[in-house]
CSV table of C-alpha atoms and ligand atoms in Angstrom, one decimal:
chain,number,residue,atom,x,y,z
W,116,MET,CA,137.9,234.9,101.7
W,117,ASN,CA,139.0,237.1,98.8
W,118,LYS,CA,140.3,235.7,95.5
W,119,ALA,CA,144.0,235.9,96.5
W,120,GLU,CA,143.3,233.9,99.7
W,121,ARG,CA,141.4,231.3,97.6
W,122,ILE,CA,144.3,231.0,95.2
W,123,PHE,CA,146.7,230.6,98.2
W,124,GLU,CA,144.5,227.9,99.8
W,125,HIS,CA,144.5,226.0,96.5
W,126,ASN,CA,148.2,226.4,95.8
W,127,ARG,CA,149.4,225.4,99.3
W,128,LYS,CA,147.7,222.0,98.8
W,129,PHE,CA,150.2,221.3,96.0
W,130,ILE,CA,153.1,223.6,96.8
W,131,PRO,CA,154.7,223.6,100.3
W,132,GLY,CA,154.1,227.0,101.6
W,133,GLY,CA,151.9,227.9,98.7
W,134,VAL,CA,154.6,229.9,96.8
W,135,VAL,CA,157.5,228.7,94.7
W,136,SER,CA,160.3,230.7,96.2
W,137,LEU,CA,159.5,230.8,99.9
W,138,ASN,CA,160.9,234.3,100.3
W,139,ARG,CA,157.8,235.4,98.2
W,140,SER,CA,155.4,234.8,101.0
W,141,ILE,CA,153.5,237.9,102.0
W,142,ASP,CA,150.8,238.4,104.6
W,143,PRO,CA,148.1,239.5,104.0
W,144,VAL,CA,148.3,237.4,100.8
W,145,ARG,CA,148.0,239.1,97.5
W,146,SER,CA,148.0,237.4,94.1
W,147,PHE,CA,149.1,239.5,91.1
W,148,VAL,CA,147.7,238.7,87.7
W,149,LYS,CA,149.0,241.4,85.5
W,150,ALA,CA,151.8,243.9,85.3
W,151,GLU,CA,152.4,246.7,82.8
W,152,GLY,CA,155.2,249.3,83.0
W,153,ALA,CA,155.3,250.6,86.5
W,154,TYR,CA,152.1,249.0,87.7
W,155,LEU,CA,150.9,245.7,89.2
W,156,TYR,CA,147.3,244.5,89.3
W,157,ASP,CA,146.1,241.9,91.7
W,158,VAL,CA,143.3,239.4,91.3
W,159,ASP,CA,141.0,241.3,93.7
W,160,GLY,CA,141.0,244.3,91.4
W,161,ASN,CA,143.6,246.5,93.1
W,162,LYS,CA,146.3,248.5,91.2
W,163,TYR,CA,149.7,249.3,92.7
W,164,ILE,CA,152.7,251.4,91.7
W,165,ASP,CA,155.4,248.8,91.9
W,166,TYR,CA,158.7,249.4,93.6
W,167,HIS,CA,159.4,245.7,94.3
W,168,ALA,CA,160.0,244.9,90.6
W,169,ALA,CA,160.1,241.2,91.6
W,170,PHE,CA,163.3,241.7,93.7
W,171,SER,CA,164.5,244.2,91.1
W,172,PRO,CA,165.0,242.8,87.5
W,173,HIS,CA,162.4,245.0,85.8
W,174,LEU,CA,164.7,247.9,85.1
W,175,LEU,CA,162.8,249.0,82.0
W,176,GLY,CA,159.4,248.2,83.6
W,177,HIS,CA,157.1,245.2,83.3
W,178,ASN,CA,156.4,243.8,79.8
W,179,GLU,CA,158.5,246.4,78.0
W,180,ALA,CA,157.2,246.4,74.4
W,181,GLY,CA,160.6,246.1,72.7
W,182,VAL,CA,161.7,243.2,74.9
W,183,ASN,CA,158.4,241.4,74.5
W,184,GLN,CA,158.6,241.9,70.7
W,185,ALA,CA,162.0,240.3,70.6
W,186,VAL,CA,160.7,237.3,72.5
W,187,VAL,CA,157.7,237.0,70.1
W,188,ASP,CA,160.0,237.3,67.1
W,189,SER,CA,162.3,234.6,68.5
W,190,ILE,CA,159.4,232.2,68.9
W,191,GLN,CA,157.9,233.1,65.5
W,192,ASN,CA,161.3,232.5,63.9
W,193,ASN,CA,161.2,229.0,65.3
W,194,GLU,CA,164.3,229.6,67.4
W,195,SER,CA,164.3,226.7,69.8
W,196,LEU,CA,166.6,225.2,72.4
W,197,MET,CA,169.0,223.3,70.1
W,198,GLY,CA,171.3,221.8,72.6
W,199,ALA,CA,174.0,221.1,70.0
W,200,GLY,CA,176.7,223.4,68.6
W,201,PRO,CA,176.9,227.2,68.9
W,202,THR,CA,173.9,229.5,68.2
W,203,LEU,CA,173.8,232.9,66.6
W,204,TRP,CA,171.9,234.4,69.4
W,205,GLU,CA,174.2,233.3,72.3
W,206,GLY,CA,177.1,234.7,70.3
W,207,GLU,CA,175.3,238.0,69.8
W,208,LEU,CA,174.5,238.3,73.5
W,209,ALA,CA,178.1,237.3,74.5
W,210,GLU,CA,179.5,240.0,72.2
W,211,LEU,CA,177.1,242.6,73.4
W,212,LEU,CA,178.0,241.9,77.1
W,213,CYS,CA,181.7,241.9,76.4
W,214,THR,CA,181.4,245.2,74.4
W,215,LEU,CA,179.3,247.0,77.0
W,216,VAL,CA,181.1,245.8,80.1
W,217,PRO,CA,184.8,246.5,79.5
W,218,ASN,CA,185.9,244.1,82.3
W,219,LEU,CA,184.3,241.2,80.6
W,220,ASP,CA,186.7,239.4,78.2
W,221,SER,CA,184.4,236.5,77.8
W,222,VAL,CA,181.2,235.1,79.4
W,223,GLN,CA,179.2,232.0,80.0
W,224,ILE,CA,175.4,232.2,80.1
W,225,THR,CA,173.3,230.6,82.8
W,226,ASN,CA,169.7,230.7,83.8
W,227,THR,CA,170.0,232.4,87.2
W,228,GLY,CA,172.3,234.5,89.3
W,229,SER,CA,172.8,231.6,91.7
W,230,GLU,CA,174.3,229.5,88.9
W,231,ALA,CA,176.6,232.4,88.0
W,232,THR,CA,178.0,232.7,91.5
W,233,PHE,CA,178.3,229.0,91.8
W,234,HIS,CA,180.5,228.9,88.7
W,235,ALA,CA,182.5,231.9,90.0
W,236,ILE,CA,183.5,229.9,93.1
W,237,ARG,CA,184.4,226.8,91.1
W,238,LEU,CA,186.6,228.9,88.8
W,239,ALA,CA,188.3,230.6,91.7
W,240,ARG,CA,189.0,227.3,93.4
W,241,SER,CA,190.5,225.8,90.3
W,242,VAL,CA,192.6,228.9,89.4
W,243,THR,CA,194.0,229.3,92.9
W,244,GLY,CA,194.1,225.7,94.1
W,245,ARG,CA,192.5,226.8,97.3
W,246,ASP,CA,189.0,226.1,98.8
W,247,GLU,CA,188.1,228.8,101.2
W,248,VAL,CA,185.8,231.7,100.3
W,249,ILE,CA,184.9,235.0,102.0
W,250,ILE,CA,181.4,236.4,101.7
W,251,MET,CA,179.8,239.5,103.3
W,252,GLN,CA,177.4,239.4,106.3
W,253,GLY,CA,174.2,240.8,104.9
W,254,GLY,CA,175.2,239.9,101.3
W,255,TYR,CA,173.1,237.5,99.2
W,256,ASN,CA,174.8,235.6,96.5
W,257,GLY,CA,172.2,232.8,95.8
W,258,TRP,CA,170.8,229.7,97.3
W,259,HIS,CA,173.5,227.1,96.8
W,260,ASN,CA,175.6,225.5,99.5
W,261,ASP,CA,178.7,227.6,99.0
W,262,VAL,CA,177.0,230.9,99.8
W,263,ALA,CA,173.6,230.4,101.6
W,264,PHE,CA,174.9,231.8,104.8
W,265,ASN,CA,174.7,235.0,106.9
W,266,LEU,CA,172.1,237.3,105.3
W,267,MET,CA,169.7,238.9,107.8
W,268,ASP,CA,170.7,237.1,111.0
W,269,PRO,CA,169.2,238.1,114.3
W,270,LEU,CA,171.6,240.0,116.6
W,271,ASP,CA,172.1,237.1,119.0
W,272,LYS,CA,173.4,234.9,116.2
W,273,ILE,CA,176.2,237.3,115.4
W,274,ASP,CA,176.8,238.9,118.7
W,275,GLY,CA,180.3,237.4,119.0
W,276,TRP,CA,181.3,239.8,116.2
W,277,LYS,CA,183.9,242.5,116.8
W,278,PRO,CA,185.5,244.8,114.2
W,279,GLY,CA,188.4,243.0,112.6
W,280,LYS,CA,186.9,239.6,113.3
W,281,GLU,CA,184.9,237.3,111.1
W,282,CYS,CA,181.2,236.7,111.9
W,283,PRO,CA,179.9,233.4,113.3
W,284,LEU,CA,178.5,231.4,110.3
W,285,ASN,CA,174.8,230.9,110.1
W,286,ALA,CA,173.4,228.6,107.4
W,287,MET,CA,170.3,229.9,105.7
W,288,SER,CA,169.1,226.4,105.1
W,289,ALA,CA,169.0,222.9,106.6
W,290,GLY,CA,170.7,220.3,104.5
W,291,ILE,CA,173.9,222.1,103.9
W,292,PRO,CA,176.8,219.7,104.9
W,293,SER,CA,178.6,220.8,108.1
W,294,THR,CA,181.9,220.5,106.2
W,295,GLN,CA,180.8,223.5,104.1
W,296,SER,CA,181.3,225.9,106.9
W,297,LYS,CA,185.0,225.0,107.0
W,298,LEU,CA,185.3,226.5,103.6
W,299,LEU,CA,183.5,229.7,104.2
W,300,HIS,CA,184.1,232.9,106.2
W,301,ALA,CA,181.7,235.8,106.6
W,302,VAL,CA,182.9,239.3,107.4
W,303,GLN,CA,181.0,242.5,107.9
W,304,TYR,CA,180.9,244.8,104.9
W,305,ASN,CA,183.3,247.8,105.3
W,306,ASP,CA,185.5,245.8,107.7
W,307,LEU,CA,188.8,245.7,105.7
W,308,GLN,CA,190.8,244.7,108.7
W,309,ALA,CA,188.8,241.5,109.1
W,310,ILE,CA,189.4,240.7,105.4
W,311,GLU,CA,193.2,241.4,105.8
W,312,ASN,CA,193.4,239.2,108.9
W,313,LEU,CA,191.7,236.3,107.1
W,314,LEU,CA,193.8,236.6,104.0
W,315,LYS,CA,197.0,236.5,106.1
W,316,THR,CA,196.0,233.4,108.1
W,317,ASN,CA,194.0,231.4,105.6
W,318,LYS,CA,194.3,230.2,102.0
W,319,ILE,CA,191.4,232.1,100.4
W,320,ALA,CA,190.4,231.4,96.9
W,321,ALA,CA,187.9,234.3,96.4
W,322,ILE,CA,186.1,237.1,98.0
W,323,LEU,CA,182.6,237.0,96.6
W,324,MET,CA,180.6,240.2,97.3
W,325,GLU,CA,178.0,242.5,96.1
W,326,PRO,CA,179.9,245.7,95.5
W,327,ILE,CA,177.1,247.6,97.3
W,328,LEU,CA,175.0,245.5,99.7
W,329,GLN,CA,171.5,245.6,98.2
W,330,ASN,CA,169.8,242.7,99.9
W,331,ILE,CA,169.5,244.5,103.3
W,332,GLY,CA,168.6,247.9,101.9
W,333,ILE,CA,171.5,249.7,100.5
W,334,ILE,CA,174.9,249.8,102.2
W,335,LYS,CA,177.6,251.7,100.4
W,336,PRO,CA,181.3,251.2,100.6
W,337,GLN,CA,183.3,253.5,102.8
W,338,GLU,CA,186.0,255.4,101.0
W,339,GLY,CA,188.8,253.0,100.0
W,340,PHE,CA,187.0,249.8,101.1
W,341,LEU,CA,186.6,248.3,97.6
W,342,GLU,CA,190.1,249.6,96.5
W,343,GLY,CA,191.5,248.1,99.7
W,344,ILE,CA,190.0,244.7,98.9
W,345,ARG,CA,191.4,244.8,95.4
W,346,GLU,CA,194.9,245.5,96.8
W,347,LEU,CA,194.6,242.8,99.4
W,348,CYS,CA,193.4,240.3,96.8
W,349,ASP,CA,196.4,241.1,94.6
W,350,THR,CA,198.8,240.8,97.5
W,351,HIS,CA,197.5,237.4,98.6
W,352,GLY,CA,196.7,235.8,95.3
W,353,THR,CA,192.9,235.8,96.0
W,354,LEU,CA,190.3,236.4,93.2
W,355,LEU,CA,187.9,239.3,93.6
W,356,VAL,CA,184.4,238.4,92.4
W,357,PHE,CA,181.8,241.2,92.2
W,358,ASP,CA,178.3,239.8,92.4
W,359,GLU,CA,176.6,242.3,90.2
W,360,VAL,CA,173.3,240.3,89.9
W,361,LYS,CA,171.5,243.2,91.6
W,362,THR,CA,173.7,246.2,90.8
W,363,GLY,CA,174.6,245.3,87.2
W,364,PHE,CA,172.8,247.3,84.5
W,365,ARG,CA,170.6,248.9,87.1
W,366,HIS,CA,173.2,251.6,88.1
W,367,ALA,CA,175.2,251.8,84.9
W,368,LEU,CA,175.6,250.0,81.6
W,369,ALA,CA,179.0,248.7,82.6
W,370,GLY,CA,178.0,247.7,86.1
W,371,TYR,CA,178.7,249.2,89.5
W,372,GLN,CA,182.3,248.3,88.8
W,373,SER,CA,182.4,251.2,86.3
W,374,ILE,CA,181.1,253.6,89.0
W,375,CYS,CA,183.5,252.5,91.7
W,376,GLY,CA,186.4,252.1,89.3
W,377,VAL,CA,187.6,248.8,90.8
W,378,ARG,CA,188.1,245.9,88.5
W,379,PRO,CA,187.0,242.5,89.7
W,380,ASP,CA,188.6,239.3,88.4
W,381,LEU,CA,185.2,237.8,87.8
W,382,CYS,CA,181.7,239.1,88.0
W,383,SER,CA,178.2,237.7,87.9
W,384,PHE,CA,175.1,239.3,86.4
W,385,GLY,CA,171.4,238.5,86.4
W,386,LYS,CA,168.1,240.3,87.0
W,387,ALA,CA,168.1,243.5,85.0
W,388,VAL,CA,170.3,242.0,82.2
W,389,ALA,CA,167.1,240.4,80.7
W,390,ASN,CA,164.5,242.7,82.2
W,391,GLY,CA,162.7,240.0,84.1
W,392,TYR,CA,163.4,237.0,81.9
W,393,PRO,CA,165.6,234.3,83.6
W,394,LEU,CA,169.2,234.7,82.6
W,395,GLY,CA,172.5,234.9,84.5
W,396,VAL,CA,176.0,235.6,83.3
W,397,ILE,CA,179.4,234.7,84.7
W,398,GLY,CA,182.3,236.5,83.1
W,399,GLY,CA,185.6,238.2,83.6
W,400,LYS,CA,189.3,238.0,82.7
W,401,LYS,CA,190.1,235.7,79.8
W,402,GLU,CA,192.9,233.8,81.6
W,403,ILE,CA,190.4,232.9,84.3
W,404,MET,CA,187.4,232.2,82.1
W,405,ASP,CA,189.6,229.9,80.0
W,406,TYR,CA,189.7,227.4,82.9
W,407,PHE,CA,186.4,226.3,81.4
W,408,ILE,CA,188.5,224.9,78.6
W,409,HIS,CA,191.7,224.2,80.4
W,410,PRO,CA,193.8,221.5,78.6
W,411,ASP,CA,194.5,219.9,82.0
W,412,PRO,CA,191.4,217.9,83.0
W,413,GLN,CA,192.4,218.4,86.7
W,414,LYS,CA,192.0,222.1,86.3
W,415,ARG,CA,189.2,222.3,83.8
W,416,VAL,CA,185.9,223.6,85.3
W,417,MET,CA,182.7,222.1,84.2
W,418,VAL,CA,179.9,224.3,82.9
W,419,ALA,CA,176.7,222.6,81.7
W,420,GLY,CA,173.0,223.2,81.7
W,421,THR,CA,170.3,221.9,79.4
W,422,TYR,CA,168.7,225.4,79.3
W,423,ASN,CA,171.8,227.6,79.2
W,424,ALA,CA,171.3,230.4,76.7
W,425,HIS,CA,167.7,229.3,75.9
W,426,PRO,CA,166.6,231.5,73.0
W,427,THR,CA,163.7,233.1,74.8
W,428,PRO,CA,165.6,234.8,77.7
W,429,VAL,CA,168.5,235.4,75.3
W,430,ALA,CA,166.2,237.4,73.0
W,431,ALA,CA,165.0,239.3,76.0
W,432,ALA,CA,168.6,240.0,77.1
W,433,ILE,CA,169.7,241.2,73.7
W,434,ALA,CA,166.7,243.5,73.4
W,435,THR,CA,167.2,244.9,76.9
W,436,LEU,CA,170.9,245.5,76.3
W,437,LYS,CA,170.3,247.2,73.0
W,438,ILE,CA,167.7,249.5,74.5
W,439,LEU,CA,170.1,250.4,77.3
W,440,ARG,CA,173.0,250.9,74.8
W,441,ASP,CA,171.0,253.0,72.3
W,442,ARG,CA,169.2,255.1,74.9
W,443,GLU,CA,171.8,255.1,77.7
W,444,ALA,CA,171.7,258.8,78.6
W,445,GLU,CA,167.9,258.9,78.4
W,446,VAL,CA,167.3,255.8,80.5
W,447,TYR,CA,169.9,256.4,83.2
W,448,GLY,CA,169.1,260.1,83.2
W,449,HIS,CA,165.4,259.4,83.8
W,450,LEU,CA,166.2,256.9,86.5
W,451,GLU,CA,168.5,259.4,88.3
W,452,THR,CA,166.0,262.2,88.1
W,453,LEU,CA,163.2,260.1,89.5
W,454,GLY,CA,165.4,258.6,92.1
W,455,ALA,CA,166.6,262.0,93.3
W,456,ARG,CA,163.0,263.3,93.5
W,457,MET,CA,162.0,260.2,95.5
W,458,GLU,CA,164.9,260.7,97.9
W,459,GLU,CA,164.2,264.4,98.3
W,460,GLY,CA,160.5,263.8,98.8
W,461,LEU,CA,160.9,261.0,101.4
W,462,ASN,CA,163.4,263.1,103.4
W,463,GLU,CA,160.9,266.0,103.4
W,464,ILE,CA,158.0,263.9,104.5
W,465,PHE,CA,159.8,262.1,107.3
W,466,LYS,CA,161.4,265.3,108.6
W,467,ALA,CA,158.0,267.1,108.6
W,468,HIS,CA,156.6,264.3,110.8
W,469,ASP,CA,159.6,264.2,113.1
W,470,PHE,CA,160.9,260.7,112.2
W,471,LYS,CA,164.5,259.8,112.6
W,472,THR,CA,164.9,258.0,109.2
W,473,THR,CA,167.7,257.8,106.7
W,474,THR,CA,167.0,257.3,103.0
W,475,ILE,CA,169.9,255.8,101.0
W,476,ARG,CA,169.8,255.8,97.3
W,477,GLN,CA,172.0,254.7,94.4
W,478,GLY,CA,170.4,255.8,91.2
W,479,SER,CA,167.0,254.1,90.9
W,480,ALA,CA,167.5,251.9,94.0
W,481,PHE,CA,166.5,253.3,97.3
W,482,VAL,CA,165.6,252.4,100.9
W,483,THR,CA,164.4,254.2,104.0
W,484,TYR,CA,165.9,252.9,107.2
W,485,PHE,CA,164.2,253.8,110.5
W,486,MET,CA,167.4,254.9,112.1
W,487,ASP,CA,169.3,258.1,112.4
W,488,HIS,CA,172.4,257.3,110.3
W,489,ALA,CA,173.5,255.5,107.2
W,490,PRO,CA,174.3,251.9,108.3
W,491,GLN,CA,177.8,250.6,107.6
W,492,ASN,CA,177.0,246.9,108.0
W,493,TRP,CA,174.3,244.4,109.0
W,494,THR,CA,175.0,244.7,112.7
W,495,ASP,CA,174.5,248.4,112.4
W,496,VAL,CA,171.1,247.8,110.7
W,497,ILE,CA,169.8,245.1,113.1
W,498,SER,CA,171.0,247.1,116.1
W,499,HIS,CA,169.4,250.4,115.1
W,500,ASN,CA,166.7,250.0,112.5
W,501,ASP,CA,163.2,249.9,113.9
W,502,MET,CA,162.3,246.7,112.1
W,503,ALA,CA,158.7,246.6,113.3
W,504,LEU,CA,158.0,250.2,112.3
W,505,ASP,CA,159.8,249.6,108.9
W,506,LYS,CA,157.4,246.6,108.2
W,507,ARG,CA,154.4,248.6,109.4
W,508,TYR,CA,155.3,251.4,107.0
W,509,ARG,CA,155.5,249.0,104.1
W,510,GLU,CA,152.2,247.3,104.9
W,511,ALA,CA,150.5,250.7,105.1
W,512,LEU,CA,151.9,251.7,101.8
W,513,ILE,CA,150.7,248.5,100.2
W,514,GLU,CA,147.2,249.3,101.5
W,515,LYS,CA,147.4,252.6,99.7
W,516,GLY,CA,148.5,251.1,96.4
W,517,ILE,CA,152.3,251.5,96.7
W,518,PHE,CA,153.9,248.1,96.5
W,519,HIS,CA,157.2,247.7,98.4
W,520,PHE,CA,158.0,244.2,99.6
W,521,PRO,CA,156.7,244.0,103.1
W,522,THR,CA,159.9,242.9,104.8
W,523,ALA,CA,161.9,245.5,106.7
W,524,THR,CA,165.0,246.8,104.8
W,525,LYS,CA,164.1,245.5,101.4
W,526,GLN,CA,165.3,247.9,98.7
W,527,GLY,CA,162.9,249.6,96.4
W,528,SER,CA,163.5,249.8,92.6
W,529,ILE,CA,162.3,252.5,90.2
W,530,SER,CA,162.0,251.5,86.6
W,531,PHE,CA,162.3,253.5,83.3
W,532,ALA,CA,158.6,253.1,82.9
W,533,HIS,CA,157.9,255.1,86.1
W,534,THR,CA,156.9,258.7,85.4
W,535,ALA,CA,157.4,261.9,87.3
W,536,GLU,CA,153.7,261.7,88.1
W,537,ASP,CA,154.1,258.2,89.6
W,538,ILE,CA,156.7,259.5,91.9
W,539,GLU,CA,154.6,262.5,93.0
W,540,GLU,CA,151.6,260.2,93.5
W,541,THR,CA,153.8,257.9,95.6
W,542,LEU,CA,155.0,260.8,97.7
W,543,ARG,CA,151.4,262.1,98.2
W,544,LEU,CA,150.3,258.6,99.4
W,545,THR,CA,153.5,258.2,101.5
W,546,GLU,CA,152.7,261.5,103.2
W,547,ALA,CA,149.3,260.2,104.2
W,548,VAL,CA,150.8,256.9,105.5
W,549,VAL,CA,153.6,258.6,107.5
W,550,ALA,CA,151.1,261.1,109.0
W,551,LYS,CA,149.4,258.1,110.7
W,552,LEU,CA,152.5,256.0,111.4
W,553,LYS,CA,153.2,257.1,114.9
X,802,PLP,C1,173.3,239.9,94.6
X,802,PLP,C2,172.6,238.7,94.2
X,802,PLP,N1,173.3,237.6,93.8
X,802,PLP,C3,172.7,236.5,93.4
X,802,PLP,C4,171.4,236.3,93.5
X,802,PLP,C5,170.7,235.0,93.0
X,802,PLP,O1,170.1,235.2,91.8
X,802,PLP,P1,168.9,234.2,91.4
X,802,PLP,O2,167.8,234.5,92.3
X,802,PLP,O3,168.7,234.6,89.9
X,802,PLP,O4,169.5,232.8,91.5
X,802,PLP,C6,170.6,237.4,93.9
X,802,PLP,C7,169.1,237.2,94.0
X,802,PLP,O5,168.4,238.0,94.7
X,802,PLP,C8,171.2,238.6,94.3
X,802,PLP,O6,170.5,239.6,94.7
């Protein structure tokens, strides 16, 4: 038994499944003890170039010096969780967010992305007086009852789906009341017709969606899809919520919304906003956000949380955003250069070895599907991607010291700490893996 296995055996006695977020389970088990910049180190003495980035928050790299220093300063200044009245630091963070993301008039600060999407739905229900919500098949918006449905369903669970129709709902968890599914609809990404049909026949409070799907690889919007949704929402009085927990700050300082040019009514952020520290943001138009303080108690939306805007993650978020703001061209330029080289190198390698793969990239985020075209929705992925080969590829990369999460279709993330040499080394090792993959 190696050290990681011993840790796992110990932990599973006290933690069901041995890990604290069950989607972290990996087999063979590895236990990481240290991370610096682009690298992970495990307890058994192995070093990896990291593309998992803990499901993507580490945009600047692990333990970024400026972010860490801000956290140390906050602690040394005896900033503590005060739990009464406003704090200087939450105001500074809120102002930074609203300045950097033009579509944010105001924000509330949470601990996680899930809390942010939870509040988005409550706001939308109060504002519209409606209960039903549309999510995307293959989108992930958190673990709570409103949204924990329809991520990576097996084909037989969604085989009733036809273009223009909603997907059968599949809860991701037991314990979600059956009434919940009466309030929710799942549609395939890029299926504008299905959305239009639902908006015409149902009273929909909100469409909550990742603007690009990034929890099943990377699925990009077809031309006019996001614009079409915006128009339909306006026509039918439905709020458009962009869940930018994964896309926000990774692709641009003002979010993916600044790239696609579509303005959501509300948006959620998390992950990269604090470079790995736990922080979420719900924000958007003032007239909607002001429902948190609506004078009519029947319309006022509750927001609470003992740890909201805790000074430690807030210090990390302020430092992260200032680095991104002050070095915007350098950071996003570097990420784009490395991302482009990764994409080019992977394409060359798979072509040379006669694999029918498709690598999709948005800036520093990338994925290789083992299928011959860019997927348009989850059914396309599950029908055509060679999931077993995809997983085997990842496992072989990990053996070589390249850490991608070993689940098929999981998106890779390059950080500002990665160097051109890291990418070349990754491509060199990938070539060795691909040469033996068939
Ligand atoms: C797009 C998206 N939204 C929401 C969440 C939930 O965020 P958290 O895990 O911080 O609750 C995630 C997490 O992966 C996500 O990718």
